[in-house]
Short mmCIF file of C-alpha atoms in Angstrom, two decimals:
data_model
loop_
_atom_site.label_atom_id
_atom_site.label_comp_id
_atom_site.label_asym_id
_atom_site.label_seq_id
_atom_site.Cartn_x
_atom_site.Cartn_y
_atom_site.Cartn_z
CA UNK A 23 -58.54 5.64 55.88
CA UNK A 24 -56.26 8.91 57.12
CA UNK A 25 -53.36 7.31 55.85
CA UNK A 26 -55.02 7.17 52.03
CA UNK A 27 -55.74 10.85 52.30
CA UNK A 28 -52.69 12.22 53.29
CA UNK A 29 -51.19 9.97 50.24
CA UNK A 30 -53.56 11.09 48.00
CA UNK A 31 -55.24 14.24 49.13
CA UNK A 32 -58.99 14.55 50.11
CA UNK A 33 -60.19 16.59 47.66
CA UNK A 34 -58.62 13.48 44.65
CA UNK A 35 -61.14 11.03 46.24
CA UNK A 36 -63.92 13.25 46.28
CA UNK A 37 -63.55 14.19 42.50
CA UNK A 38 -63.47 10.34 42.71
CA UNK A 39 -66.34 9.64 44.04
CA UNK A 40 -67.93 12.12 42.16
CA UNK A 41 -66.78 10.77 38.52
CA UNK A 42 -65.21 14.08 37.91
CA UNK A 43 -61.31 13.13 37.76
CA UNK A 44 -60.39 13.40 34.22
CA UNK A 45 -58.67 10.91 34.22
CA UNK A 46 -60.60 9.04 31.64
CA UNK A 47 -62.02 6.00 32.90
CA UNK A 48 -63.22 6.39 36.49
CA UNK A 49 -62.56 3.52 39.36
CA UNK A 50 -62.85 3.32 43.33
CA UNK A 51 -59.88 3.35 45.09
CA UNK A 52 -59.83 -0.05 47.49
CA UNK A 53 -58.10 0.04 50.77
CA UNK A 54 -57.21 -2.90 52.42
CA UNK A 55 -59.10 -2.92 56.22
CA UNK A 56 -56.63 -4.77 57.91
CA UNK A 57 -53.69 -1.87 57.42
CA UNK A 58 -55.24 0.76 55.23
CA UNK A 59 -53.19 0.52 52.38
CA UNK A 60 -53.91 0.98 48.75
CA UNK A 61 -54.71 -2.22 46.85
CA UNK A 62 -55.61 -0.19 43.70
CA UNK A 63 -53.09 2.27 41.55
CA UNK A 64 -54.25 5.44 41.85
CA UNK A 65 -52.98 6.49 38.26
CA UNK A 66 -55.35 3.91 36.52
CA UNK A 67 -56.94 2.14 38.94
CA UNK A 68 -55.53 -1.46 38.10
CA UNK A 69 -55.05 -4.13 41.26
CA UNK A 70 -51.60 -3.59 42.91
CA UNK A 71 -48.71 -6.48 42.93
CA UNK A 72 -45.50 -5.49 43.95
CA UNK A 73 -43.90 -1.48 43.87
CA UNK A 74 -45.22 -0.80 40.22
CA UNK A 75 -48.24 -0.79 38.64
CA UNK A 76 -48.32 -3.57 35.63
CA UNK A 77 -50.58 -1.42 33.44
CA UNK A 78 -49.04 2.03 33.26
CA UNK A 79 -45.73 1.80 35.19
CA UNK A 80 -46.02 4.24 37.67
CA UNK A 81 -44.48 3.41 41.27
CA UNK A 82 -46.18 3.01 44.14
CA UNK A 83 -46.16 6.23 46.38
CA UNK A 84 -46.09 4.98 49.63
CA UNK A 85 -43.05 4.48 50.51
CA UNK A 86 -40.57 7.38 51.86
CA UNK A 87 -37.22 7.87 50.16
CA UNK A 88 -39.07 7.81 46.65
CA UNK A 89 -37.39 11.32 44.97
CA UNK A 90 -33.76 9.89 45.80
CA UNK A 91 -34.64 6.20 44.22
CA UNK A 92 -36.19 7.58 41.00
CA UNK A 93 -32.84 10.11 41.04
CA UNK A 94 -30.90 7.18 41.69
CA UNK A 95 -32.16 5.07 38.74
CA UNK A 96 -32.11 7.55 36.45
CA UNK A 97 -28.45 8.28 37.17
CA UNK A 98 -28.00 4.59 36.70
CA UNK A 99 -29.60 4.85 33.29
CA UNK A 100 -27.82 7.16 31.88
CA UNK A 101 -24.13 6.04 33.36
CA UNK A 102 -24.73 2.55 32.05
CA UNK A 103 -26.50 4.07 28.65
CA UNK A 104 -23.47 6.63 28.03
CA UNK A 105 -20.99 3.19 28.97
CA UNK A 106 -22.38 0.93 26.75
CA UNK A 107 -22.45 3.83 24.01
CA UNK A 108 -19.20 4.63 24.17
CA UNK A 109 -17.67 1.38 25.51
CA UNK A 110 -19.74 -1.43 23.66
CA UNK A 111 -20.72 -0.47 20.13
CA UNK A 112 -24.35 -2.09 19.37
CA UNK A 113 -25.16 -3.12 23.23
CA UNK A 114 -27.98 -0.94 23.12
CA UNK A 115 -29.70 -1.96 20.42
CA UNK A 116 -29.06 -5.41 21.21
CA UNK A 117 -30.73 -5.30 24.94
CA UNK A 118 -33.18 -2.96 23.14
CA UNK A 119 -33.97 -5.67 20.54
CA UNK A 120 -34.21 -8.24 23.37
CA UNK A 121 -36.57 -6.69 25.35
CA UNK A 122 -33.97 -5.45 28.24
CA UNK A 123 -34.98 -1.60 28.03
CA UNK A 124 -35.55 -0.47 31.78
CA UNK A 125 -32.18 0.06 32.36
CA UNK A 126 -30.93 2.40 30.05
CA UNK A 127 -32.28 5.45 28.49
CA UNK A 128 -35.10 5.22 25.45
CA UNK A 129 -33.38 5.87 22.07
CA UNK A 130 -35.23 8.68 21.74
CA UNK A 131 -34.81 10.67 24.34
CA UNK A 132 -30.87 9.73 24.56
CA UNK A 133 -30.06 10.85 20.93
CA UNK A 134 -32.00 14.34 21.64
CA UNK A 135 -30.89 14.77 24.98
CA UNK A 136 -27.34 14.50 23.31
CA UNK A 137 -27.88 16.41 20.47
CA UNK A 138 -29.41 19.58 22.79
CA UNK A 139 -26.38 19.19 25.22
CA UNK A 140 -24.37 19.25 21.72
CA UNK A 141 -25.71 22.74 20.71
CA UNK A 142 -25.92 24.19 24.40
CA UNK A 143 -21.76 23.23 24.74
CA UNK A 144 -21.17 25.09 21.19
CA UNK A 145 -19.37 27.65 23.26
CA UNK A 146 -16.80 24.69 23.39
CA UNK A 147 -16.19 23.45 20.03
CA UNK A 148 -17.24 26.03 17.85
CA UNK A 149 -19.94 25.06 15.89
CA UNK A 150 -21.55 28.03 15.75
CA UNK A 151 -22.87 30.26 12.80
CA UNK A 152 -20.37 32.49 13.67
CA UNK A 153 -17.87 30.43 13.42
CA UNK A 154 -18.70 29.01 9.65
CA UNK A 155 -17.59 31.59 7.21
CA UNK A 156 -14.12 30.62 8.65
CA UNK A 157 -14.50 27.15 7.30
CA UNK A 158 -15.55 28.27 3.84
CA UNK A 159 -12.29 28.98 1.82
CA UNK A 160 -14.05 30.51 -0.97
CA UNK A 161 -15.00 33.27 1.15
CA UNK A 162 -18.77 32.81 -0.20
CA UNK A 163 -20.55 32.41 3.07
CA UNK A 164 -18.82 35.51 4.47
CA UNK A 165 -20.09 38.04 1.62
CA UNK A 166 -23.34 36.07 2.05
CA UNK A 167 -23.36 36.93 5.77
CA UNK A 168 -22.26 40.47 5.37
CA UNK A 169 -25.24 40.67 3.22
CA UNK A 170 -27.45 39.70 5.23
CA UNK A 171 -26.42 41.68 7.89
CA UNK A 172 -26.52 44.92 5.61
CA UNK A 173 -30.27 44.28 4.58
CA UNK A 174 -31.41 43.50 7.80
CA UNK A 175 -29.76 46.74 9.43
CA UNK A 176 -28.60 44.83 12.34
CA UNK A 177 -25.87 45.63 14.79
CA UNK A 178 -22.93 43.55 14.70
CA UNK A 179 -23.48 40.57 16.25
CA UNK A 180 -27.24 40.91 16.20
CA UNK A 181 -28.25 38.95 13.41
CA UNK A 182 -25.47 36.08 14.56
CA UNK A 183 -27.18 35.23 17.46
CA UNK A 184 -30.54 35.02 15.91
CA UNK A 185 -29.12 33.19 13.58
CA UNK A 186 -27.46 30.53 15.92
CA UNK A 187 -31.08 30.41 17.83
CA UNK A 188 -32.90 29.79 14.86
CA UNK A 189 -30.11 27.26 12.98
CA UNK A 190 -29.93 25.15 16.64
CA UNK A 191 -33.92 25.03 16.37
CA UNK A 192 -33.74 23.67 12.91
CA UNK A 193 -31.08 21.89 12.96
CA UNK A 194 -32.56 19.82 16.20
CA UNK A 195 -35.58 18.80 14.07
CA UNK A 196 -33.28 17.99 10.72
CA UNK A 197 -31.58 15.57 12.93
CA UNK A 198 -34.75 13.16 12.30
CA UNK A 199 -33.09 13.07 8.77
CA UNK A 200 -30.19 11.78 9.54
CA UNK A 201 -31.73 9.07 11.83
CA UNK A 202 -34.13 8.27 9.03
CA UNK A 203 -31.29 7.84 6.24
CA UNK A 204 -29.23 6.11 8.95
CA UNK A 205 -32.06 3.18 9.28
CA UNK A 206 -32.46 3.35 5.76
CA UNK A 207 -28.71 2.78 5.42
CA UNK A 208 -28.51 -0.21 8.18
CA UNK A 209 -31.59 -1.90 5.95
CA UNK A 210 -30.25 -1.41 2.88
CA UNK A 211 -27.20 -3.16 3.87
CA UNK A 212 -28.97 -5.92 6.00
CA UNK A 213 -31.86 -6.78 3.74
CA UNK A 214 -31.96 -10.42 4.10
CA UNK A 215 -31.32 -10.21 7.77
CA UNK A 216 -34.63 -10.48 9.63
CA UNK A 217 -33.85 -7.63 12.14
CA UNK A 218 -37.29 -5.61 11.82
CA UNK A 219 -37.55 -1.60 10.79
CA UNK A 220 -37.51 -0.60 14.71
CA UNK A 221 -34.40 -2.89 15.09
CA UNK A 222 -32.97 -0.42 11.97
CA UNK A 223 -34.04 3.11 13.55
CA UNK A 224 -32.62 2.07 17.00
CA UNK A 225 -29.85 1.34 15.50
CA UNK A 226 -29.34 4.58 13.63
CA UNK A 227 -30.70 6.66 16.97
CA UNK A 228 -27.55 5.04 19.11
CA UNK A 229 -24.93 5.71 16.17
CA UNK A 230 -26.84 9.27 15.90
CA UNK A 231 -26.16 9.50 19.40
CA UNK A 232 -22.67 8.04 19.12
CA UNK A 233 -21.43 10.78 16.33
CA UNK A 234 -22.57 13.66 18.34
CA UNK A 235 -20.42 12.55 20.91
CA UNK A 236 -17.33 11.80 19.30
CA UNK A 237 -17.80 15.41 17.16
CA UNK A 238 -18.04 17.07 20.24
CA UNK A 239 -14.58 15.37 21.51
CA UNK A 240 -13.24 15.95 18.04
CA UNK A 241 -13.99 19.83 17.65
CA UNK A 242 -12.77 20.49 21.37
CA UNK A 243 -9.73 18.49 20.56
CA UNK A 244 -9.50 20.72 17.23
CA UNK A 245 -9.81 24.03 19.05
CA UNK A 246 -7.91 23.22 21.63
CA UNK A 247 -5.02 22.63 19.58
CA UNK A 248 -6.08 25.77 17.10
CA UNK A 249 -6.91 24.09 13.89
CA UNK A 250 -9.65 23.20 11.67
CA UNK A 251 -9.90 19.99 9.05
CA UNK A 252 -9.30 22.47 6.09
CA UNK A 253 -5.98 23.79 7.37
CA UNK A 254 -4.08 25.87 10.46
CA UNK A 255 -5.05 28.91 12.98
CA UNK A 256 -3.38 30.92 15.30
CA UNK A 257 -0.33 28.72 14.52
CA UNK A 258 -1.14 25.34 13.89
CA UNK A 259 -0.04 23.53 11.51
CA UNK A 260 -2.01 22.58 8.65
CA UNK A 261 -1.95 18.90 8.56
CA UNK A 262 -3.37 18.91 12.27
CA UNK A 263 -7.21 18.81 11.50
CA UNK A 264 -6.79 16.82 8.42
CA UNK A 265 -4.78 13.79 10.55
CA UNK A 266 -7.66 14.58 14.01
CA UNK A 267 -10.40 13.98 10.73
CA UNK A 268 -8.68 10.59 9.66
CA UNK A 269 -8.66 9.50 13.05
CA UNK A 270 -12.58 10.19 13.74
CA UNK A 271 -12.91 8.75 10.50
CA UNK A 272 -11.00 5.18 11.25
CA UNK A 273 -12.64 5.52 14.68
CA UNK A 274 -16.18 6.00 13.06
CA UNK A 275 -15.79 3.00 10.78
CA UNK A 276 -14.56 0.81 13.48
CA UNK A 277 -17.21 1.60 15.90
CA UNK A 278 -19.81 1.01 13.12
CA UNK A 279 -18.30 -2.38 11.86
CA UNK A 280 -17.79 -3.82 15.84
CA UNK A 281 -21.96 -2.34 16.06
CA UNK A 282 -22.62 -4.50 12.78
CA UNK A 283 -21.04 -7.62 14.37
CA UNK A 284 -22.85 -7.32 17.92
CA UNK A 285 -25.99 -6.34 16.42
CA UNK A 286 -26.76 -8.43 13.03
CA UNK A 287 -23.65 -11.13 13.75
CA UNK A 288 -22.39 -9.75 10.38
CA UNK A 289 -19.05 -11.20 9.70
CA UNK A 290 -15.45 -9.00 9.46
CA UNK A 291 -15.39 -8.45 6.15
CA UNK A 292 -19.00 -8.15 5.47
CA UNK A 293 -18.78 -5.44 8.66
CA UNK A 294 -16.44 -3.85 7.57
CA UNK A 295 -17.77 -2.98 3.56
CA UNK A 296 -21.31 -1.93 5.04
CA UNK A 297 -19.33 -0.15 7.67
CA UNK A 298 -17.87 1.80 4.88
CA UNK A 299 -21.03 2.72 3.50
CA UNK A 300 -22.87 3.48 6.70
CA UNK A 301 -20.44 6.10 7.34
CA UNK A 302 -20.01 7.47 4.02
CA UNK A 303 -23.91 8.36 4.36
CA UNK A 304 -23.80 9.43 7.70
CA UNK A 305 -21.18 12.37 6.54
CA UNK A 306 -22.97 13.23 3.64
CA UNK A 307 -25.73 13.44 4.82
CA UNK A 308 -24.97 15.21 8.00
CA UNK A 309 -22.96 17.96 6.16
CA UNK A 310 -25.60 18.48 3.58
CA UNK A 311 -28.52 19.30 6.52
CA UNK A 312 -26.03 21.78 8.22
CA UNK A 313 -25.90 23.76 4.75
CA UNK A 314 -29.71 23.41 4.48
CA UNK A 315 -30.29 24.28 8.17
CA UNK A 316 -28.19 27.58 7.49
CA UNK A 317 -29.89 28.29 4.55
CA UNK A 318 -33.05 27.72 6.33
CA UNK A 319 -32.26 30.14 9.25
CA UNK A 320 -30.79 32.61 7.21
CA UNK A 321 -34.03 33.01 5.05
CA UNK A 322 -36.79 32.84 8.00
CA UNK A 323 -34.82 34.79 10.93
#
């Protein structure tokens, strides 16, 4: 019995034992008498077979070394989630939509993880608030700014920041948007396939994922080199970001029409139409939040 209590601590089986562990429904923890072992989980209580518990999935904590196995799966996870992204357009969803989903990263949590480590590296490719009235050739958003600025009696630079803080925080959440239009996108186009609605949003969370990704490459290819899609800076020349944009464009539609195929068994040329319009809604869409999330920011900062 001294080997249960230093795994789970005296004073856990005495709330235990005295129905006060809120953990909901309360349970005795069974110990084996031959080697004083846990036959119970002590997350839920259900019988033990094997390293993991069958009801709520937590591993067994009796064996040593169990910080650098869960580190080592994770790292797993993601290497073989950010492969197959990259790599193998629609493996995900497919060994999502077959039920083979412990070894890479939930949708979920791999689009938003992206799209945080997106905003956090914006000291890499730009896209900052700062960094916007330069893209606005009408010199609009730069009056609009300087506005702002005057009526808030800021110091330079002030209002900027806030700004980026509060556009990343909407921004994050708008992102649902362009998952949800996404889905709606992949069912529109696939209506007589029999690929459920959670088939259609993991779907749209990998390409979500996918197009973070390849803008980040894009813009730190852009800056790198000095240019923007609308023309040259610092030297340039103009046609640079508009041929990088075609590429990510062809790129885009490719990765969207070999997804299509692996995913619904869509054939070339029906791939490649509903690629077309996939993408076409992803970029409109897309651009259109970033306007509202600035608009957003710059009215509640």
């Amino acid at each position: 019995m001294r080997h249960e209590s230093l795994l789970l601590g005296d004073n856990f089986r005495e709330e235990v034992a005295r129905g006060e562990f809120a953990g909901g429904s309360y349970y005795s923890l069974h110990v084996s008498p031959a080697n004083h072992t846990i036959t119970t989980c002590p997350n839920c209580g259900a019988v033990r077979h094997g390293g993991w518990c069958a009801e709520c999935g937590q591993e067994y904590p009796d064996e040593l070394g169990a910080v650098a196995r869960i580190a080592w799966r994770q790292w797993r996870r993601i290497a073989h989630s950010l492969w197959a992204l990259m790599a193998h357009p629609g493996q995900l969803t497919t060994e999502f939509r077959d039920g083979q989903r412990a070894r890479s990263v939930t949708p979920w949590r791999l689009t938003f993880n992206v799209v945080a480590l997106f905003l956090v590296l914006s000291f890499i490719t730009n896209f900052r608030v700062a960094n916007f009235p330069r893209l606005d050739t009408t010199g609009d958003l730069a009056q609009v700014m300087q506005k702002a600025e005057a009526e808030a009696h800021a110091e330079p630079g002030a209002l900027t920041e806030r700004l980026d803080r509060r556009f990343n925080s909407i921004y994050t959440v708008l992102v649902i948007v362009i998952v949800g239009a996404r889905a709606l996108a992949a069912r529109l186009t696939h209506f007589r396939h029999p690929a459920s609605w959670s088939v259609h949003f993991v779907f749209a969370l990998h390409l979500t994922a996918w197009a973070f990704i390849a803008t980040f490459a894009y813009l730190a290819v852009l800056r790198l080199l000095g240019a923007t899609p609308f023309g040259g800076v610092t030297g340039a020349s103009p046609e640079v970001g508009r041929v990088f944009l075609g590429l990510v464009e062809i790129w885009q539609w490719s990765y969207v029409a070999l997804a299509f195929r692996r995913v619904y068994g869509d054939r070339w040329l029906a791939a490649t139409v509903k690629a077309v319009f996939m993408v076409a809604t992803g970029l409109l869409v897309s651009n259109a939040l970033i306007f509202v999330a600035f608009w957003l920011a710059l009215h509640t900062v």
